[in-house]
Short mmCIF file of C-alpha atoms (C1' of nucleotides) in Angstrom, two decimals:
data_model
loop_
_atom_site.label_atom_id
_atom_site.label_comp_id
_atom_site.label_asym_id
_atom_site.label_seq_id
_atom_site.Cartn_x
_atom_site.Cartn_y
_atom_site.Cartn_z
CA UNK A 27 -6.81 -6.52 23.79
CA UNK A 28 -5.22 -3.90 21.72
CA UNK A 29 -3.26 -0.56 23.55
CA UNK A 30 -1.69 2.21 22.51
CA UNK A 31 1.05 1.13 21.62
CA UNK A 32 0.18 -0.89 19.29
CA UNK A 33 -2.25 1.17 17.86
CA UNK A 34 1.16 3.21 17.51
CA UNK A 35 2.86 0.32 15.86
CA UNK A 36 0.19 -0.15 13.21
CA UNK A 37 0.60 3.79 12.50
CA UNK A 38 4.21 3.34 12.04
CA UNK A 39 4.27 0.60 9.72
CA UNK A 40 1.33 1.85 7.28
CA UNK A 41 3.47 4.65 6.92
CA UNK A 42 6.40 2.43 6.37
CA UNK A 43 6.75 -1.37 6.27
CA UNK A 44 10.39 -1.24 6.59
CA UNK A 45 10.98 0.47 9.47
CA UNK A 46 13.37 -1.46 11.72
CA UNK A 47 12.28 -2.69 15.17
CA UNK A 48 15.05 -0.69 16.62
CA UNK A 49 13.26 2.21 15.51
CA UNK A 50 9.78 0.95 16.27
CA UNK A 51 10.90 -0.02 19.88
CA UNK A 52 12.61 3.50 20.82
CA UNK A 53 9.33 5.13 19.37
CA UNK A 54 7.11 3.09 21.54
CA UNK A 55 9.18 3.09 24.15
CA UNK A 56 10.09 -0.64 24.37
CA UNK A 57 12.20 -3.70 23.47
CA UNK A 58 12.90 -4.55 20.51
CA UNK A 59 11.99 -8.14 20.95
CA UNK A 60 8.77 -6.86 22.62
CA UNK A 61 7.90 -5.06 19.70
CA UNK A 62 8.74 -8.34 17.34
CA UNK A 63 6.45 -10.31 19.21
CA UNK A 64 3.55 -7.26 19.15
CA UNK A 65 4.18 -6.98 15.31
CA UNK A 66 3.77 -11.01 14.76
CA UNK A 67 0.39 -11.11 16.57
CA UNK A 68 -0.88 -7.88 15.07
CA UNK A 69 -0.07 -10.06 11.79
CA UNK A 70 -1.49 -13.73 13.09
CA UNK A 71 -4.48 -11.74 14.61
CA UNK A 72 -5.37 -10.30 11.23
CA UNK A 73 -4.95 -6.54 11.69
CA UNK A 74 -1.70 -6.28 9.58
CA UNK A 75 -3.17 -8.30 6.44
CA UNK A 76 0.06 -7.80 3.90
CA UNK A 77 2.74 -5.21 3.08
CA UNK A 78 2.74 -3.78 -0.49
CA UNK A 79 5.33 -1.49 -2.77
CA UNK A 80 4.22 1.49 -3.53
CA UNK A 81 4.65 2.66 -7.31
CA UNK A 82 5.09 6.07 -8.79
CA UNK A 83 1.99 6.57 -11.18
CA UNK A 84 4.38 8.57 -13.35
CA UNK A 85 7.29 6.39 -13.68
CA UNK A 86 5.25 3.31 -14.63
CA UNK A 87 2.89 5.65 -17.26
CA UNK A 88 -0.07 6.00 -15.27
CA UNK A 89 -0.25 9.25 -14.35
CA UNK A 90 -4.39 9.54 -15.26
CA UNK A 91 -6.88 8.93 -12.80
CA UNK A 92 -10.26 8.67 -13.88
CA UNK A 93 -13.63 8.20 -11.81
CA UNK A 94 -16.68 6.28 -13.70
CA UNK A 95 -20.07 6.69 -12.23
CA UNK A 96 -22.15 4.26 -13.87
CA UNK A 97 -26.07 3.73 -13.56
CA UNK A 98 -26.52 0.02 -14.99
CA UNK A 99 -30.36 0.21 -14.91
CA UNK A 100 -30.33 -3.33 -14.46
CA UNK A 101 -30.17 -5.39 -11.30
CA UNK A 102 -30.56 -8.72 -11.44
CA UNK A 103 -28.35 -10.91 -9.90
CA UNK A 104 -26.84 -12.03 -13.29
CA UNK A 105 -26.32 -8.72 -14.67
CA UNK A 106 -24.22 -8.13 -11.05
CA UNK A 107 -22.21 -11.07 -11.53
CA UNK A 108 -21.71 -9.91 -14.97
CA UNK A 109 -20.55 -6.26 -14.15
CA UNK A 110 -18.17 -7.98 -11.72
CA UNK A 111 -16.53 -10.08 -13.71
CA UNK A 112 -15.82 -7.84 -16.70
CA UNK A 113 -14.19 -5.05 -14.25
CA UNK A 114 -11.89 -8.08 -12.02
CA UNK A 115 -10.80 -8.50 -15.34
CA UNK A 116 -9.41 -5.36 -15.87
CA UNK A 117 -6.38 -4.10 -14.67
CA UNK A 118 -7.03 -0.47 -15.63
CA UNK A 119 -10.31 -0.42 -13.17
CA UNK A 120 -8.33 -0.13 -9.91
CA UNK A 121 -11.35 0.53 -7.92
CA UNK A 122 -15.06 -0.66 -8.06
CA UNK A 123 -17.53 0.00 -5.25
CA UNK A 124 -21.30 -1.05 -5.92
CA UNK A 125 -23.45 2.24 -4.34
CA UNK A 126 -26.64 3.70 -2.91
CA UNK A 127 -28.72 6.20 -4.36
CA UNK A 128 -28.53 7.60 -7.65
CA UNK A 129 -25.58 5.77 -9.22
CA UNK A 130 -25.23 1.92 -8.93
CA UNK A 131 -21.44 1.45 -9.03
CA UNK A 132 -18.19 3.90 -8.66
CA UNK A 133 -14.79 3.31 -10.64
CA UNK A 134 -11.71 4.27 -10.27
CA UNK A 135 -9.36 4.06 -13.07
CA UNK A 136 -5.09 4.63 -13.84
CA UNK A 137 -4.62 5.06 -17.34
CA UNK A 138 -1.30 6.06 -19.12
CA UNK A 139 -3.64 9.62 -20.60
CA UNK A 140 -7.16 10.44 -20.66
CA UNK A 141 -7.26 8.99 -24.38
CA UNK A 142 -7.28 5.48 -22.74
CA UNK A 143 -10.64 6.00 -21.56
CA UNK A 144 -12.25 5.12 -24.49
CA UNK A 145 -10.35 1.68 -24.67
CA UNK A 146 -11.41 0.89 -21.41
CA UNK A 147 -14.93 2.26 -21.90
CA UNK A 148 -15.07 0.05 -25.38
CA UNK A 149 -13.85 -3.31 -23.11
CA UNK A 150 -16.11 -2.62 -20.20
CA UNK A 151 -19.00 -2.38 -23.35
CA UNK A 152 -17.84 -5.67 -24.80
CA UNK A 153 -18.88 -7.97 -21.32
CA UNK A 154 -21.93 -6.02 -20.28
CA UNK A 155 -24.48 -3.47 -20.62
CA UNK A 156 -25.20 0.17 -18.84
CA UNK A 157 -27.53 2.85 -18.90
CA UNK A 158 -24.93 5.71 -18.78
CA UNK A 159 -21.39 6.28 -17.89
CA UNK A 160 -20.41 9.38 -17.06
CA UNK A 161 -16.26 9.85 -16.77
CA UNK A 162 -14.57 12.92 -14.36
CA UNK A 163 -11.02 13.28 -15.04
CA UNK A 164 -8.93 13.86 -11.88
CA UNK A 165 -7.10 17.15 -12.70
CA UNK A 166 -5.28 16.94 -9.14
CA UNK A 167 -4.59 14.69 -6.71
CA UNK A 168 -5.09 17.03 -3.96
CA UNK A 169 -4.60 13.85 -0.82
CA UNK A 170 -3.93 10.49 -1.24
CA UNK A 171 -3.48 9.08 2.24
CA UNK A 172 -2.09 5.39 2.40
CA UNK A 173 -2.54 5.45 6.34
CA UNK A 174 -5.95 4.97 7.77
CA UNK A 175 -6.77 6.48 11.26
CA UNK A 176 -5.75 3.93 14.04
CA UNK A 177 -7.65 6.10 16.91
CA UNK A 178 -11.24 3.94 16.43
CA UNK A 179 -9.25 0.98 17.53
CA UNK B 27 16.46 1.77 -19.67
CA UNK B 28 13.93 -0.80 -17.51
CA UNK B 29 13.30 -4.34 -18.52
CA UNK B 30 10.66 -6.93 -18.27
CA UNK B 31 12.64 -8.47 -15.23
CA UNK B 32 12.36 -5.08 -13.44
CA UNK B 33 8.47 -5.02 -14.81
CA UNK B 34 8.44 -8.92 -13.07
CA UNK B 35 10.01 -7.55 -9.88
CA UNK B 36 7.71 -4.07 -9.58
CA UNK B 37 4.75 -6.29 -10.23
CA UNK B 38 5.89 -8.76 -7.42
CA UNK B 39 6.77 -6.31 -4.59
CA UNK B 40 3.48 -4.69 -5.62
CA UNK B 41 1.63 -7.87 -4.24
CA UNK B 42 4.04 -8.01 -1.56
CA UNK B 43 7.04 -6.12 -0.53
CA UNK B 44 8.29 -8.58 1.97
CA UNK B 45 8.53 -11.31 -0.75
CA UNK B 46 12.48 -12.88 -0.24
CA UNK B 47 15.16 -11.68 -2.63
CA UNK B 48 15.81 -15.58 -3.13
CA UNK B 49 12.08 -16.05 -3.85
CA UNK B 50 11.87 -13.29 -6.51
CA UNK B 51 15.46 -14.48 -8.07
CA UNK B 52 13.97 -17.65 -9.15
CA UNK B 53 10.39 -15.89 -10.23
CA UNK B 54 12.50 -13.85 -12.36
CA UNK B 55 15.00 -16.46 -13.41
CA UNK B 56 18.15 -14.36 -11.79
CA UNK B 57 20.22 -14.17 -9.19
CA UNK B 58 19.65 -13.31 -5.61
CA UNK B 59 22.38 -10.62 -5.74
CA UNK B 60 21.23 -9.67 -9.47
CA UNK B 61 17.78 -8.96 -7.75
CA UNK B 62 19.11 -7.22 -4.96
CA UNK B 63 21.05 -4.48 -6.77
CA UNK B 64 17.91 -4.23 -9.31
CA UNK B 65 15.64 -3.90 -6.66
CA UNK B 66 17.79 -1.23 -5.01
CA UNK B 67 17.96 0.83 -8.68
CA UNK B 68 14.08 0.31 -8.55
CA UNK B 69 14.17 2.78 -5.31
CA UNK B 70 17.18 5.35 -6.21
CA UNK B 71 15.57 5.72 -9.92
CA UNK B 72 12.13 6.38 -7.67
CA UNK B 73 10.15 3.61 -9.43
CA UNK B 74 9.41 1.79 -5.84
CA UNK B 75 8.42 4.86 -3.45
CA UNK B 76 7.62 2.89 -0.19
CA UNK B 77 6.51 0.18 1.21
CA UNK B 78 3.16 -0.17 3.75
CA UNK B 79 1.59 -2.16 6.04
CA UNK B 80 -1.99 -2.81 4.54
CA UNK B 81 -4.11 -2.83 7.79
CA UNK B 82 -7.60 -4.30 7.94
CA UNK B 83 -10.31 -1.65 7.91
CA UNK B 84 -13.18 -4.06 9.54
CA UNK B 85 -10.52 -4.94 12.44
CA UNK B 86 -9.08 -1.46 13.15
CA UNK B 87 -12.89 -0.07 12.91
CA UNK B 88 -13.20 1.75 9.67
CA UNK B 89 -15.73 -0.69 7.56
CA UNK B 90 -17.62 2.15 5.61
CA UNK B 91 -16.56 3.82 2.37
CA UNK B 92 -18.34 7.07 1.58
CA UNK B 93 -17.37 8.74 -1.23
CA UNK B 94 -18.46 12.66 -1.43
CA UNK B 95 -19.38 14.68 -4.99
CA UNK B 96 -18.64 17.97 -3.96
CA UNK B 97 -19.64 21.14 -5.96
CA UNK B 98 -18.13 23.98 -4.27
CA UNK B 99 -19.97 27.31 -6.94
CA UNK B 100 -16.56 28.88 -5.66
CA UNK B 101 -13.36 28.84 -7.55
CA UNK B 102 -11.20 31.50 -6.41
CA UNK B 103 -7.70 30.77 -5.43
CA UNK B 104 -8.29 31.17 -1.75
CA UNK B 105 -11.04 29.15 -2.13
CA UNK B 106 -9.23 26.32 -2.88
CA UNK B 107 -6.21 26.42 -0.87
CA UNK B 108 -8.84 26.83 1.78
CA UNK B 109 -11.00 23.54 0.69
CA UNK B 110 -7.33 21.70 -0.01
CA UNK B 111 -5.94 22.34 4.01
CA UNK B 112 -9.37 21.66 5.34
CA UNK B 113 -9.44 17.99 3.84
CA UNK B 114 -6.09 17.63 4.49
CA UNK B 115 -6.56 18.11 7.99
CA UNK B 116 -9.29 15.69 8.81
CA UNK B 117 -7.76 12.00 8.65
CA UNK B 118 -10.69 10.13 7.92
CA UNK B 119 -10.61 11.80 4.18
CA UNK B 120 -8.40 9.74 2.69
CA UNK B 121 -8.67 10.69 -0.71
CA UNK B 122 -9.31 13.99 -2.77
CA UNK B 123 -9.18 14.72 -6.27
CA UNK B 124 -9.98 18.14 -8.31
CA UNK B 125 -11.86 17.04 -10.72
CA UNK B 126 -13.04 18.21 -14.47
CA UNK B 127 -17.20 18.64 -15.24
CA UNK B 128 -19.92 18.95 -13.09
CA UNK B 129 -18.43 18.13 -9.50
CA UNK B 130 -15.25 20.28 -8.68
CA UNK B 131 -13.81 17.53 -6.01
CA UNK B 132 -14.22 13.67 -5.02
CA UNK B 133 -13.60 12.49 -1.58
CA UNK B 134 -13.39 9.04 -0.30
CA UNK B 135 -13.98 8.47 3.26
CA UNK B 136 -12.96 5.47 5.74
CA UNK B 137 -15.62 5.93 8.45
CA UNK B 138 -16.79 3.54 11.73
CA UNK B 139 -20.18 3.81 10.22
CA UNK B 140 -22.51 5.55 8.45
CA UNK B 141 -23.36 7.98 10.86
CA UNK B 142 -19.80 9.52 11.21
CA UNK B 143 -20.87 10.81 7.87
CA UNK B 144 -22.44 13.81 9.38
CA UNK B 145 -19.31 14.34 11.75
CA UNK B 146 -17.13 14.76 9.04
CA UNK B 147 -19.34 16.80 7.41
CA UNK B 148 -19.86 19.56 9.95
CA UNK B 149 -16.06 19.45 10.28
CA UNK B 150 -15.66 20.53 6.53
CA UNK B 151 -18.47 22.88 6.50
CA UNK B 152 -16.08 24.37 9.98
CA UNK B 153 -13.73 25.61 7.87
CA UNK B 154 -15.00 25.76 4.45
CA UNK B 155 -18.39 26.34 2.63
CA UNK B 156 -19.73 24.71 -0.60
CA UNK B 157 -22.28 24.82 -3.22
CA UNK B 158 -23.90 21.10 -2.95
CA UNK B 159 -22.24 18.00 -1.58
CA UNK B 160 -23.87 14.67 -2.23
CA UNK B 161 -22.87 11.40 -0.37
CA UNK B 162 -23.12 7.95 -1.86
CA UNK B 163 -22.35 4.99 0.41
CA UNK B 164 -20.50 2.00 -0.62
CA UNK B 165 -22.34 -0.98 -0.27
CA UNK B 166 -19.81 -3.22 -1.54
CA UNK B 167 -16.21 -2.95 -2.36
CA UNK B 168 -16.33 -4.97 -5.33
CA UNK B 169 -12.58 -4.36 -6.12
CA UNK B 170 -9.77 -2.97 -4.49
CA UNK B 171 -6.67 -3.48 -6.30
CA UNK B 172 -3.31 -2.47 -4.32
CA UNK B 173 -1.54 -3.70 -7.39
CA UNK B 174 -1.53 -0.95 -11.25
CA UNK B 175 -0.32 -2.63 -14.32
CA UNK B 176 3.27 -2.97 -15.17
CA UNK B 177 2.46 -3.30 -18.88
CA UNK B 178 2.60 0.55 -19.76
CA UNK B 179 6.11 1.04 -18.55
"C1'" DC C 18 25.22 -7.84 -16.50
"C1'" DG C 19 25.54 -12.11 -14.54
"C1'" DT C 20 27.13 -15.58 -10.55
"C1'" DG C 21 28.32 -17.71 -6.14
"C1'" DA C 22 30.20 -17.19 -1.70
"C1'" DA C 23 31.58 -14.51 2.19
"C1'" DA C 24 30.49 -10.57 5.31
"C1'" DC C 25 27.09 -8.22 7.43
"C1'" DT C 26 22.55 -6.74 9.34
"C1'" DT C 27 18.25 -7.73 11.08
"C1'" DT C 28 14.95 -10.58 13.15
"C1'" DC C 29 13.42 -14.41 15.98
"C1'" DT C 30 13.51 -17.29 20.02
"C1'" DA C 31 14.61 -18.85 24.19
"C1'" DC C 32 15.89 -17.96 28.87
"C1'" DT C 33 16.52 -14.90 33.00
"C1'" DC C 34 15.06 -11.25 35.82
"C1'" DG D 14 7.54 -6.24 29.87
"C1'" DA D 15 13.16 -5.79 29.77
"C1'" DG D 16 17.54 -7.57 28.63
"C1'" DT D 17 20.85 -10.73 26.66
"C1'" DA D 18 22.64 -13.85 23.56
"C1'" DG D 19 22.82 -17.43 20.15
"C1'" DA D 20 20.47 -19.16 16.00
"C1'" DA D 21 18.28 -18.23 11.78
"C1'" DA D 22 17.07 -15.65 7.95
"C1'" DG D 23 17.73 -12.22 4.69
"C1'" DT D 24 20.55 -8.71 2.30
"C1'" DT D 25 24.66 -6.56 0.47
"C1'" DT D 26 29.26 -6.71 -1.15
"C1'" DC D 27 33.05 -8.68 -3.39
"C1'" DA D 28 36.06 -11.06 -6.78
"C1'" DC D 29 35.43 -12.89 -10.98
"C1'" DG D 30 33.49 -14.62 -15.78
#
DNA sequence: CGTGAAACTTTCTACTC
DNA sequence: GAGTAGAAAGTTTCACG
C-alpha cells in the first residue's frame, strides 16, 4: 500500500512543504510526474492532512513556553465539557491533553513573558473550577522536532 | 515596522501555507503582487521560518502521546549535554524542554502504542541515568493548535 | 506602497513506451 | 514506473500612479 519511497516523500515534505518535485523526484529516485501523482494520493488518502507556516516564537513575542499540570478534582461529564471549552477558547493554551494518573489534564502555553501566566491563569479561573495548577516554566527548548518518525509506516 | 496586513497574512499561512497569493490578496484587501513581495519580507525578516507537511499520526502509526516528568538529581554540565544528545538522538522524542521547579525536563513522545513506552525508556536510561521519571499517557488530545496568536506582535 | 499585466516557474494531465 | 509535451495554475517582476 505504502513503500519506501513514499515513506521518503512524507519525510521530505514534513521537513519542508515547499520542496519542488524536481527535488523530491531526484531524491527518490523517480519522475517528477511520478512523484506528483504519489504526493496527491498521500494527500486524498489522508496521510498528508495540511501544510502549515512555521512562526518564529520570538519575532511574533512569544518566546515563553509554559506547561500547566492541572488536577480538576472533578469529573463529570459537564465539568469536562466545561474545561474544554474555556481552553478552545484560548489562544494562549496551545496544547491540552486530558491524562492518566495523577494529573487530569496537561497544557501547554506561548506567552509573550512568564508575567502572562497569571492572565491566563485568571481567564482559565473565570469559565471553570480546579483543584490545583501547578505552572513549570520552560527555561530551554532543548528539541522541538516538527517531523514525526515515518519508519512505523 | 509590521502591520496588521502582515499580522492577517502570518495568521493565514499559519492555517495553511499553500493558501493562493490571489486568495490571501482579497482576505487582506491587497494586491496579489502586494502580497507576494510582503509575504517574501515575511521570510528574509525571519518572521515565516518554514513551511511543513502536517502528517497524520493515526495513519503513519504514531497514535499515543506520552509525555515524561523527568527529575534527573544531577545537574552538572556534562550531565546535561549528556541528557540533551541522548534525546536528541532518539526520534520518537519529539519534544524536550529544561524546565524550572520540581521536574528538571519534559518530554513528549509520539509512540505506536503504549508499550513502546518502555522501549524508549531503556534507550534513555542506555546512555543516560536519572533520578525519577514518571510517565503520564494522553488519553485525549483535547487541543492541538498548529496556529500561536498574531495579536502580540 | 499600491496596481495591473506580462514574463516566468512549477505543477498537473494526458499519452506513449 | 519513465518520459515528453501542452495546458493550467501560481508567482515574480516590471512600468507606472
Amino acid at each position: 500500500m505504502i513503500d519506501y519511497r513514499d515513506k521518503h516523500i512524507l519525510s521530505l515534505l514534513q521537513a519542508n512543504a515547499e520542496m519542488p518535485l524536481a527535488d523530491i523526484a531526484e531524491r527518490v529516485a523517480l519522475s517528477v510526474s511520478a512523484c506528483s501523482r504519489r504526493v496527491a494520493r498521500l494527500r486524498e488518502e489522508g496521510y498528508i492532512k495540511g501544510t502549515i507556516a512555521l512562526l518564529d516564537r520570538k519575532k511574533i513575542n512569544l518566546p515563553t513556553t509554559i506547561f500547566l499540570l492541572v488536577k480538576t478534582g472533578l469529573h463529570a461529564k459537564d465539568y469536562l465539557e466545561k474545561f474544554h471549552a474555556a481552553v478552545s477558547a484560548i489562544p494562549e493554551i496551545v496544547e491540552v491533553h486530558r491524562l492518566t494518573g495523577n494529573f487530569d489534564y496537561i497544557l501547554k502555553l506561548a506567552l509573550p513573558n512568564v508575567e502572562y501566566y497569571d492572565i491566563i491563569y485568571k481567564q482559565i479561573l473565570k469559565h471553570v473550577a480546579f483543584y490545583d495548577m501547578s505552572a513549570y516554566i520552560s527555561m530551554e527548548t532543548v528539541k522541538l522536532s516538527p517531523s514525526l518518525p515515518t519508519n512505523y509506516i
